[in-house]
Short mmCIF file of C-alpha atoms in Angstrom, two decimals:
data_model
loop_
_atom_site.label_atom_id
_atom_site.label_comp_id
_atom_site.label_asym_id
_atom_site.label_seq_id
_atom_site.Cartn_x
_atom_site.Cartn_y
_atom_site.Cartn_z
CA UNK A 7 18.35 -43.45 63.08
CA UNK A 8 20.81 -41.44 61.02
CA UNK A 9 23.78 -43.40 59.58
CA UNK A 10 26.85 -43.29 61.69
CA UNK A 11 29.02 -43.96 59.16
CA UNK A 12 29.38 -39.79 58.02
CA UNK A 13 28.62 -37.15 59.46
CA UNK A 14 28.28 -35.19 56.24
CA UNK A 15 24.36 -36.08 56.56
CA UNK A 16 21.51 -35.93 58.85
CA UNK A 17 20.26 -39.08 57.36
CA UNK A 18 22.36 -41.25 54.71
CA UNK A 19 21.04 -43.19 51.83
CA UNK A 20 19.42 -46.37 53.10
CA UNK A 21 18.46 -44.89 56.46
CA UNK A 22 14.47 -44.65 57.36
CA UNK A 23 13.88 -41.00 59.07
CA UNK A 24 10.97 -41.28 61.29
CA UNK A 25 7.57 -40.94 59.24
CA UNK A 26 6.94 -37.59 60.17
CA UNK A 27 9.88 -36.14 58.88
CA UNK A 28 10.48 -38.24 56.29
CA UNK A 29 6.71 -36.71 54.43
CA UNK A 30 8.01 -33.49 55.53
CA UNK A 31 11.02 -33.65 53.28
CA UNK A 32 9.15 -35.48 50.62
CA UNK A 33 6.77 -32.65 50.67
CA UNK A 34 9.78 -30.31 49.95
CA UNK A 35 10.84 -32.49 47.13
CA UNK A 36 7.01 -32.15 45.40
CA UNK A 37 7.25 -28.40 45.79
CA UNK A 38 10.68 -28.30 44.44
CA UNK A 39 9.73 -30.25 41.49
CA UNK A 40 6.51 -29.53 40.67
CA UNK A 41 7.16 -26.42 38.56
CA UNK A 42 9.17 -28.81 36.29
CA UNK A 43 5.97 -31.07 35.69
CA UNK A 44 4.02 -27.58 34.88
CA UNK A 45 6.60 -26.53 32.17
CA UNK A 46 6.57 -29.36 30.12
CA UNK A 47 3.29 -30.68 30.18
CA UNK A 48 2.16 -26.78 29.37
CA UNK A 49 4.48 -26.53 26.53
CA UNK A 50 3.52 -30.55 24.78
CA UNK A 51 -0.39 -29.15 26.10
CA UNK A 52 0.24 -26.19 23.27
CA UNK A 53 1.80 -28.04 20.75
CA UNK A 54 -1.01 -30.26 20.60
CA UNK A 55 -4.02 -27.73 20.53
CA UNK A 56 -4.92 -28.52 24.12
CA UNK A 57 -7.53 -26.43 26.04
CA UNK A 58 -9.16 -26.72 29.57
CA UNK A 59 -10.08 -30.17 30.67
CA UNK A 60 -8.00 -31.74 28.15
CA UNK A 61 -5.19 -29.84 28.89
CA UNK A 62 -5.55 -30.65 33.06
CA UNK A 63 -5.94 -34.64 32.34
CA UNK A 64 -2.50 -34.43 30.47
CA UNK A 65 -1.14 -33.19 33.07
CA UNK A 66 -2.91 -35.67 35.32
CA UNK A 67 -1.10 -38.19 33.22
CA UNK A 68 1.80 -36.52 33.80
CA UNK A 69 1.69 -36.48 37.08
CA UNK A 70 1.19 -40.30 37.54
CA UNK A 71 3.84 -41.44 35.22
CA UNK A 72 6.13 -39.26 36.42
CA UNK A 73 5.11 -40.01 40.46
CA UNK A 74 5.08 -43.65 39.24
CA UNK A 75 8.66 -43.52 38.16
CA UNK A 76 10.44 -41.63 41.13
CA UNK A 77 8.51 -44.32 43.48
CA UNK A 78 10.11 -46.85 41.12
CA UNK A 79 13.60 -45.34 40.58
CA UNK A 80 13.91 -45.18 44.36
CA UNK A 81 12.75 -48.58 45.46
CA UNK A 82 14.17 -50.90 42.68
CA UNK A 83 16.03 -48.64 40.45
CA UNK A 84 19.07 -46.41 40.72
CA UNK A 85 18.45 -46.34 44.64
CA UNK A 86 19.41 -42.79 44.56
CA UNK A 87 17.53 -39.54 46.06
CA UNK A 88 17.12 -38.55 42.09
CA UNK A 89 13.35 -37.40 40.98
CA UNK A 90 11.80 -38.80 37.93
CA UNK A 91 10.11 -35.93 35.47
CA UNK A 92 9.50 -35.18 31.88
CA UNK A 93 12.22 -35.13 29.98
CA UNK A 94 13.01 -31.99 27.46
CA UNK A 95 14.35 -34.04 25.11
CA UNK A 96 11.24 -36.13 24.47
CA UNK A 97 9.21 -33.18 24.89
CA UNK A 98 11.43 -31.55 21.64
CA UNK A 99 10.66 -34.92 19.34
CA UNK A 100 6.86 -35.50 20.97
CA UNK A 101 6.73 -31.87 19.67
CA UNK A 102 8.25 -32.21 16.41
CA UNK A 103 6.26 -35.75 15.37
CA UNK A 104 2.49 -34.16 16.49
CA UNK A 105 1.55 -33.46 13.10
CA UNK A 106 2.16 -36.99 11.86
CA UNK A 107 -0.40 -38.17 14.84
CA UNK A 108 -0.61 -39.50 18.77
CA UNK A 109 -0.52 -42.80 16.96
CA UNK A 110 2.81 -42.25 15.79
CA UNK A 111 4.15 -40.78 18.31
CA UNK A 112 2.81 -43.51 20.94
CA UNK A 113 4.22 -46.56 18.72
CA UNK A 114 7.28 -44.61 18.00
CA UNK A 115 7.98 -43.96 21.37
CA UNK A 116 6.72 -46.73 23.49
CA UNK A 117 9.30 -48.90 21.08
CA UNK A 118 12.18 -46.94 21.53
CA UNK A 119 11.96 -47.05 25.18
CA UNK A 120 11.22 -50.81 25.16
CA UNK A 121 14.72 -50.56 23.35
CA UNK A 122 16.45 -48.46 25.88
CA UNK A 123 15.44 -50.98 28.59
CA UNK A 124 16.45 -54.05 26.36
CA UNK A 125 19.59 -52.47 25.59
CA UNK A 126 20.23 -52.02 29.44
CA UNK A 127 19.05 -55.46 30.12
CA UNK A 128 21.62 -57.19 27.68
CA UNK A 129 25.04 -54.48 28.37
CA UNK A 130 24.92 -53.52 25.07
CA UNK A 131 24.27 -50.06 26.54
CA UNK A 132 28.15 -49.89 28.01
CA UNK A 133 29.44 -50.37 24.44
CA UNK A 134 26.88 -47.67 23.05
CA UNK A 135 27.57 -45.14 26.09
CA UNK A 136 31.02 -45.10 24.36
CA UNK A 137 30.26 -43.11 21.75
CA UNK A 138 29.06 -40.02 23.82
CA UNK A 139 32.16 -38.26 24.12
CA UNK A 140 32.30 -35.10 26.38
CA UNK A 141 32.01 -33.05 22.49
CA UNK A 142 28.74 -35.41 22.15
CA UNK A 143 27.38 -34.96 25.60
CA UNK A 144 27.91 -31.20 25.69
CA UNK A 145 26.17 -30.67 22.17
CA UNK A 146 23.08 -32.78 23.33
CA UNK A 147 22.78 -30.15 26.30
CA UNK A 148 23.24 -27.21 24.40
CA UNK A 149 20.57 -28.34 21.61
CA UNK A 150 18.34 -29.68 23.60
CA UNK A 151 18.04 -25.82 25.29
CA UNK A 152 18.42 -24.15 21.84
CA UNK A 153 16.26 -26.55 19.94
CA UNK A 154 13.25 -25.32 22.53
CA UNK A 155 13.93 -22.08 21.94
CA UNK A 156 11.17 -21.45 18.96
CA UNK A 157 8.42 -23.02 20.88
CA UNK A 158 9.27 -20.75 23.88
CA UNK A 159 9.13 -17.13 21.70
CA UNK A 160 5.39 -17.24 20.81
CA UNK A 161 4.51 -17.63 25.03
CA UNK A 162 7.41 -14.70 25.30
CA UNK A 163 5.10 -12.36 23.34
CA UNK A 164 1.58 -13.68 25.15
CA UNK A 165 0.61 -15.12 22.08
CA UNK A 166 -2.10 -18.12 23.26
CA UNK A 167 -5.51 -18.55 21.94
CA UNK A 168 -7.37 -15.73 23.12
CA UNK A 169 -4.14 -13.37 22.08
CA UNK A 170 -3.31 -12.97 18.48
CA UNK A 171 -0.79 -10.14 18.71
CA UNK A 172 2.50 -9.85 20.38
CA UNK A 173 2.33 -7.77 23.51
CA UNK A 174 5.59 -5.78 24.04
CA UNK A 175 4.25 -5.66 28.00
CA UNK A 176 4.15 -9.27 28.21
CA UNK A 177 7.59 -10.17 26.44
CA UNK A 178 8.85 -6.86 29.04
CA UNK A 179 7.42 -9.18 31.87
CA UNK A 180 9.06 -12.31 30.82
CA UNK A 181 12.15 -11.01 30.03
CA UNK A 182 12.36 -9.38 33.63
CA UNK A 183 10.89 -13.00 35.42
CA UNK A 184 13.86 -14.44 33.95
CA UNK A 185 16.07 -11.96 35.49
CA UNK A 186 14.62 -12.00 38.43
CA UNK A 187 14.62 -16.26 38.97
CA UNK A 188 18.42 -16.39 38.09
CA UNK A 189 18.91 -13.81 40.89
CA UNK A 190 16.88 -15.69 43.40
CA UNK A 191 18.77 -19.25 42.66
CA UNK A 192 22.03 -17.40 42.58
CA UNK A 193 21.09 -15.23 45.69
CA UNK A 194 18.81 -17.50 48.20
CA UNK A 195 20.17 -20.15 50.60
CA UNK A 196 19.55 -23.37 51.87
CA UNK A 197 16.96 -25.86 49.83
CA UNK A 198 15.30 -22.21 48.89
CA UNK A 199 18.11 -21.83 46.47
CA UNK A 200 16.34 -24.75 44.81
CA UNK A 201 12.68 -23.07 45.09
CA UNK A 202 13.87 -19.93 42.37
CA UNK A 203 11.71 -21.55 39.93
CA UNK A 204 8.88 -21.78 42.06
CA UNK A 205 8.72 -18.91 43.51
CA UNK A 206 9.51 -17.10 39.97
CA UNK A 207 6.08 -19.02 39.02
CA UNK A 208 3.99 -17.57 41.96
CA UNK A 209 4.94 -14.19 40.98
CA UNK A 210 4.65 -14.60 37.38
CA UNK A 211 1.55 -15.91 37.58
CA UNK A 212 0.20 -12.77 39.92
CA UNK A 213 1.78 -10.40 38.06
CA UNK A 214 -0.12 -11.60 34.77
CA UNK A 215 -3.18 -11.76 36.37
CA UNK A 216 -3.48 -8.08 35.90
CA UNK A 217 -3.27 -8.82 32.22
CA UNK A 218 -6.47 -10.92 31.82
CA UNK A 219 -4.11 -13.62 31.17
CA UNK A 220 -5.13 -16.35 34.46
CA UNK A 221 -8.59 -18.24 33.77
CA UNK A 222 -9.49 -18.37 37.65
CA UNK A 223 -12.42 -20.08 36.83
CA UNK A 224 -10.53 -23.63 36.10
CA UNK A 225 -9.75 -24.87 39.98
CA UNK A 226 -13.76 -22.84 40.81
CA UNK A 227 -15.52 -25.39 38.15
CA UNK A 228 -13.14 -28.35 39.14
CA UNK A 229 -14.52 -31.33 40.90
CA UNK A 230 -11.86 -32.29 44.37
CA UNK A 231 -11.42 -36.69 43.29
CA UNK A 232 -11.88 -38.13 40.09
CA UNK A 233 -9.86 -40.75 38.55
CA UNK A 234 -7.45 -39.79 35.63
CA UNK A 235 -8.55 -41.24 32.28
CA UNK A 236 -6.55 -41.43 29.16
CA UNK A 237 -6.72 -38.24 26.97
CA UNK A 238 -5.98 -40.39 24.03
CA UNK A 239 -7.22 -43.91 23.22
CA UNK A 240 -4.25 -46.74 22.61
CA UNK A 241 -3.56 -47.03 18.99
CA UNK A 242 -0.03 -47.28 18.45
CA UNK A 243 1.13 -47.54 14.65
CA UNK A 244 4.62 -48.48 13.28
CA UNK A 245 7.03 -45.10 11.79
CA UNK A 246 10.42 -46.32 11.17
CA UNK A 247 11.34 -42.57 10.77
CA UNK A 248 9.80 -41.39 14.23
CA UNK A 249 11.31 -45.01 15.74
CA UNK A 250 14.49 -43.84 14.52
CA UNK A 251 14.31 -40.09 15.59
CA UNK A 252 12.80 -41.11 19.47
CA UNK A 253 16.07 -43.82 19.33
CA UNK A 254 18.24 -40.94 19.02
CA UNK A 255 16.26 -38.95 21.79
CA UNK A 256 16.37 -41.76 24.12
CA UNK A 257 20.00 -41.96 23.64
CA UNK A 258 19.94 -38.34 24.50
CA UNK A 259 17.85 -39.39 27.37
CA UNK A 260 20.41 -42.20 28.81
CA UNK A 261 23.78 -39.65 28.79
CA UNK A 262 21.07 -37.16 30.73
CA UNK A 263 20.15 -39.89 33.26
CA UNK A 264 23.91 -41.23 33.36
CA UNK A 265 24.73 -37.71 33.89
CA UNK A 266 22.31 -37.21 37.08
CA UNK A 267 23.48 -40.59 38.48
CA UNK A 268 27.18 -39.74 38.20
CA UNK A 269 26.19 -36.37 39.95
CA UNK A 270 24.62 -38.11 42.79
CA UNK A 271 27.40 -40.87 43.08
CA UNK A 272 29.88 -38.37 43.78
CA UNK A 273 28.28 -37.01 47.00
CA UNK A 274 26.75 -40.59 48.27
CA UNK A 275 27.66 -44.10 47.14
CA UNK A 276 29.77 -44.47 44.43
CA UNK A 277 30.78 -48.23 44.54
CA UNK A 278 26.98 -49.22 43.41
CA UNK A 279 27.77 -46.83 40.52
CA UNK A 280 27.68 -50.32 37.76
CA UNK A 281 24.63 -51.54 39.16
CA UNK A 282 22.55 -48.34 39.90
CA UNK A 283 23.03 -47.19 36.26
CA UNK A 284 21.74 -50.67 34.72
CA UNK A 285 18.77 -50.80 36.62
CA UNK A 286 18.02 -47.05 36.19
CA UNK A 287 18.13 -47.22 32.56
CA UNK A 288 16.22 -50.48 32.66
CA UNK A 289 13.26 -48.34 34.31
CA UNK A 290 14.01 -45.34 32.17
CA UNK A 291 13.06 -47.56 29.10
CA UNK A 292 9.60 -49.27 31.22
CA UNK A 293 8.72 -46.05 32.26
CA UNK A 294 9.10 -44.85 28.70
CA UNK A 295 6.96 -47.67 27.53
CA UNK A 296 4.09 -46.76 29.96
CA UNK A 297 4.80 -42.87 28.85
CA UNK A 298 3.87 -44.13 25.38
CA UNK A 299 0.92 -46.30 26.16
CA UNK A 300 -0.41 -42.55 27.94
CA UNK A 301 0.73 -40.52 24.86
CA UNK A 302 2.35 -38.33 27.27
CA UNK A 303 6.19 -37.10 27.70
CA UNK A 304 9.07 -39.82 28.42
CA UNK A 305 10.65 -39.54 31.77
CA UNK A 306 14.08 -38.62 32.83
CA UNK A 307 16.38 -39.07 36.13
CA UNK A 308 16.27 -34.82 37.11
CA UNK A 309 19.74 -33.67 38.32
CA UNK A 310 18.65 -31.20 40.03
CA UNK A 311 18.57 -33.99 43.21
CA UNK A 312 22.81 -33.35 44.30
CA UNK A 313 22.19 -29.82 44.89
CA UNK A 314 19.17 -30.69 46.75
CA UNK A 315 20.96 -32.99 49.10
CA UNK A 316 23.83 -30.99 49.86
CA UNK A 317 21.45 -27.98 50.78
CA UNK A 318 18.71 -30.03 52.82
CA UNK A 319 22.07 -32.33 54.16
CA UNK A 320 19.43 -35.66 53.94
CA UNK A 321 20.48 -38.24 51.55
CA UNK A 322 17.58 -40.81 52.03
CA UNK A 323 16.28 -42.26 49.08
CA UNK A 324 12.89 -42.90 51.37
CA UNK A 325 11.20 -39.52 51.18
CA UNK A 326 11.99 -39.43 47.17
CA UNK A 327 9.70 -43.03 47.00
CA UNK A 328 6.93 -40.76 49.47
CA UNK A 329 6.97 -38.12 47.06
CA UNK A 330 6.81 -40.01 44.18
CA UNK A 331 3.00 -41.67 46.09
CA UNK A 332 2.70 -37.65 46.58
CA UNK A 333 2.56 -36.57 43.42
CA UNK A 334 0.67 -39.82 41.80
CA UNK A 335 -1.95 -38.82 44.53
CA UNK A 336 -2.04 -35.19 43.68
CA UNK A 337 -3.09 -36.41 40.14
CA UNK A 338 -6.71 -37.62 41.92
CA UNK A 339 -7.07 -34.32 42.84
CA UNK A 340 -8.56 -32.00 39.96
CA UNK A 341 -8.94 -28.91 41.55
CA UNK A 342 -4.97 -29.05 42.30
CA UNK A 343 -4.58 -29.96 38.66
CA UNK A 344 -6.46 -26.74 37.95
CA UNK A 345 -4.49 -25.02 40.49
CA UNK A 346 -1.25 -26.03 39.06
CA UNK A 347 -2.39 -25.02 34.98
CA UNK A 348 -3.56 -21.63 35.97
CA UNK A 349 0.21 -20.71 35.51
CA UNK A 350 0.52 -19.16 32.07
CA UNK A 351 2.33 -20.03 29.31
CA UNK A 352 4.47 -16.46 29.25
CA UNK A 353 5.44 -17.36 32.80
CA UNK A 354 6.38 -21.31 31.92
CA UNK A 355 8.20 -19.68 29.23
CA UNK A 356 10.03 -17.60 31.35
CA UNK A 357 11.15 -20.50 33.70
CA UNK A 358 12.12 -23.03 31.17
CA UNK A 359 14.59 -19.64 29.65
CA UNK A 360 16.29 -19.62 33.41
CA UNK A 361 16.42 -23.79 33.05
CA UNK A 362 17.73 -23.78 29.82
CA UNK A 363 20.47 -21.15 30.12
CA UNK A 364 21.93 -23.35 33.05
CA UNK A 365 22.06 -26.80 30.79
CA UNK A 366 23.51 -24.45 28.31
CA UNK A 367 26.86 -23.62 30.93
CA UNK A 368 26.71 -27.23 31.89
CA UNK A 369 26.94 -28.32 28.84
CA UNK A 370 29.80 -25.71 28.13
CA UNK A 371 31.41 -27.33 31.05
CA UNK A 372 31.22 -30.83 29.79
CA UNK A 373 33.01 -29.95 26.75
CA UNK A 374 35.83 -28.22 28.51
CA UNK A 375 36.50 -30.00 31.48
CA UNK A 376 39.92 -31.09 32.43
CA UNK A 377 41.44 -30.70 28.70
CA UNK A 378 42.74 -28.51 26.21
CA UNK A 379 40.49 -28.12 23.29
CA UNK A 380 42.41 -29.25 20.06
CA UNK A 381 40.86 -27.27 16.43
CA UNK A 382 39.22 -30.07 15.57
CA UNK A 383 36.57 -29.71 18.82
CA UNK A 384 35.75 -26.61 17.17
CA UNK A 385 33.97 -27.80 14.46
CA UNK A 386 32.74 -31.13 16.31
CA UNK A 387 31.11 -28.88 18.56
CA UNK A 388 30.21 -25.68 16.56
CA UNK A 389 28.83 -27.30 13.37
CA UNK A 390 26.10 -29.52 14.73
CA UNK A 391 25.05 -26.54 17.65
CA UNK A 392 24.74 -23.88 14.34
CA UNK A 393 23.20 -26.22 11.87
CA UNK A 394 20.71 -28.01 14.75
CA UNK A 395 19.79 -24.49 15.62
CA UNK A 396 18.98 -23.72 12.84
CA UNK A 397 16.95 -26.47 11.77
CA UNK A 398 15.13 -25.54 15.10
CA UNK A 399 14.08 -22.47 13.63
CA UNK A 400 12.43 -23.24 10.07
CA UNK A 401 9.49 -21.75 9.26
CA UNK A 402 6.42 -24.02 10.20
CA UNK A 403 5.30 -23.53 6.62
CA UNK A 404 8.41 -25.12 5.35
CA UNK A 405 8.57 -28.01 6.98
CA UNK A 406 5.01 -29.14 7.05
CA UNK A 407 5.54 -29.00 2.70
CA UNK A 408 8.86 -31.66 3.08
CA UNK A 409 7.50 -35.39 3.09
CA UNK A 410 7.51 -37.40 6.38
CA UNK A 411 10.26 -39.05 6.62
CA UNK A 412 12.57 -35.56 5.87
CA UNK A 413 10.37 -33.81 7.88
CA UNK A 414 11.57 -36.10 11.22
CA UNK A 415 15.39 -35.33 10.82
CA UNK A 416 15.37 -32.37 9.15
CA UNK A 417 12.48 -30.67 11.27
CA UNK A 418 13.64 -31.52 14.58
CA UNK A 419 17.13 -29.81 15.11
CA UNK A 420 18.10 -31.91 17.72
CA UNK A 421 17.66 -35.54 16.41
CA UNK A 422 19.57 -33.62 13.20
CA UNK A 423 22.56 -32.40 15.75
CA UNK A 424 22.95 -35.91 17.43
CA UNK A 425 23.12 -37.36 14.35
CA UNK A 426 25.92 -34.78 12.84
CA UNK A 427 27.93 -34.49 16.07
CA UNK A 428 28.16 -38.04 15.86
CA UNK A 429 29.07 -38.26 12.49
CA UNK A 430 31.99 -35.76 13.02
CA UNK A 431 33.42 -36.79 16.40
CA UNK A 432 33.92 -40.82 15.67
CA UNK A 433 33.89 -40.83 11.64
CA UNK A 434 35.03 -37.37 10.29
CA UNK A 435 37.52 -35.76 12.35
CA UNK A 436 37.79 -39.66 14.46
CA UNK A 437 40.69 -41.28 15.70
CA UNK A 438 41.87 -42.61 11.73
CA UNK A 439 40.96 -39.38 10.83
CA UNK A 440 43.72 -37.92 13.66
CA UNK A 441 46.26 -40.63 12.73
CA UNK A 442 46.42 -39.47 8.78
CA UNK A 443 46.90 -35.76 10.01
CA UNK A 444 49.30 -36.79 11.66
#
């Protein structure tokens, strides 16, 4: 029965709509979120060389980490209506460390995580959360979208592996996609206001199939059940450099997922607001762990799960946990696999642009809520987003010629950014630093 305590929803946190319903809106929830799983497993698919069955069982894996963590998030975590997805800040490192190896990157990673959810365990996480000032949390947004930037441009031109030159049709295509989602999620109501990205996707991907650019044969060829095998064996091997650069990412990671919870506190329960964001982190870091063990993209608390509550007006955490079973299930199935990976990478591209831009005015937002900006914000903010960006953008030449342990930092702009913005806002232009000005 719906919880009488508000009437503000149909169905509050901890109530149990009937069955029916309840895999009706978890249904909703898959199709909201299921573009998101496409984009990033597409783009860490190209930046390891990935082709056709390869490519579909990392996105298999995907699917079951990422279904594995919302049912776990929802049942033992956070407690919150929040889905569990790749996160773009892994995805930027994963992308950054592939040329030292999957070894690397699954030792690197799976350790970092297993220090995120150590760090939760213990508290020490309070006193680190700290240091992320609004100036710190609004740079990590902003990077993290300008920081993808470079690995987006090649899919803007339809540059894959059967194209080898820019196509001023294709990057004509994107660029109007990208118009056209923002105008659908500023312009559609209800939960479809949600579904821009989606349905931006579905046209995207018809529109390019006129360009020889869809491989229909994939879900044709594709078997209906199998059972999804690692695409990599487990051989995890010790990097301090790439420990230290997926640290800094899952630090990035934690102000995302404290940002999501805080988002979802304000519009259901915030006196659990302590405990929820322990235990979430706690399962951020395990389902990190298992992320590494896979060699596949860490997972994040999405926030795009307020918006999709106040729209939908149900604020159950129960159909989250049925979608999260959803989408581990659709992982069985290869021909929906197949399905999902016909999408191509210009049209990703294009949605991850629309994405991007809006974490770029949140993070704006973050920086300048409820205070005047004194000069010093200026540079806290403007030096790390300039210098990170730029970083972003080296030649791949260049970097591939510094040795490994430059090429982490100075190679992945926003590991680089963190580590500046940082620098500046508590040690540079920090409180002492304010007192001798004065």
């Amino acid at each position: 029965m719906p919880s009488s305590g508000s009437d503000q929803y149909l169905y509050g946190l901890d109530d149990h709509p009937p069955l029916g319903l309840t895999l009706l809106y978890a249904l909703q929830w898959a199709m909201i979120i299921f573009p998101a799983y496409v984009i990033t497993a597409k783009i860490a698919a190209q930046a390891l060389h990935l082709a056709g069955p390869t490519e579909a069982l990392f996105l298999q894996i995907t699917l079951v980490c990422s279904g594995f963590g919302t049912l776990v998030q929802t049942l033992w975590g956070h407690r919150y209506p929040l889905v569990e997805g790749p996160a773009t800040a892994h995805l930027l490192t994963f992308v950054s460390l592939s040329p030292l190896g999957m070894d690397v990157i699954q030792g690197a990673s799976a350790t970092a995580a297993a220090s995120l959810a150590l760090a939760a365990t213990t508290g020490v996480m309070k006193y680190v959360v700290r240091l992320f000032t609004p100036n710190v949390v609004g740079v990590i947004l902003i990077l993290i979208a300008f920081s993808l930037l470079p690995h987006l441009i090649p899919s803007l031109l339809g540059l894959d592996a059967r194209h080898t030159e820019p196509s001023v049709a294709v990057l004509s295509v994107t660029l109007a996609l990208v118009v056209l989602m923002a105008i659908l999620g500023q312009h559609l109501k209800g939960v479809w206001k949600t579904c821009n990205l989606a349905l931006g996707l579905v046209v995207g991907t018809v529109l390019f199939s006129f360009f020889d650019r869809v491989n229909w044969n994939a879900p044709l060829t594709a078997s209906w059940l199998s059972l999804p095998q690692p695409w990599v064996p487990f051989a995890p091997r010790w990097h301090g450099g790439a420990f230290v650069a997926f640290l800094m990412t899952y630090l990035a990671i934690a102000v995302n997922s404290i940002g999501s919870l805080q988002s979802m506190e304000a519009v259901t329960r915030p006196a659990q607001a302590d405990t929820a964001l322990r235990r979430g982190l706690v399962v951020n870091g395990l389902c990190g762990v298992v992320c590494g063990f896979f060699g596949v993209v860490g997972t994040v608390s999405y926030s795009t799960g307020p918006g999709v509550v106040l729209a939908s007006r149900v604020a159950s955490r129960f159909p989250l946990a049925w979608c999260g079973a959803l989408v581990i299930v659709a992982a069985f199935v290869p021909k929906l696999v197949a399905v999902l990976t016909l999408v191509p990478s210009a049209v990703v591209a294009s949605a991850l642009c629309v994405a991007m831009a809006g974490q770029v005015g949140a993070g704006l937002a973050v920086i300048g809520a409820r205070r005047t900006l004194a000069s010093r914000d200026y540079f806290v903010v403007g030096i790390p987003v300039l210098l990170g960006t730029l970083l972003a953008f080296l030649p791949s030449s260049f970097i591939v010629s510094m040795s490994g342990t430059v090429r982490i930092f100075l190679g992945n702009g926003l590991i680089f950014g963190i580590l500046i913005v940082l620098l500046l806002e508590h040690v540079v232009f920090g409180k002492k630093s304010k007192e001798r000005a004065t």
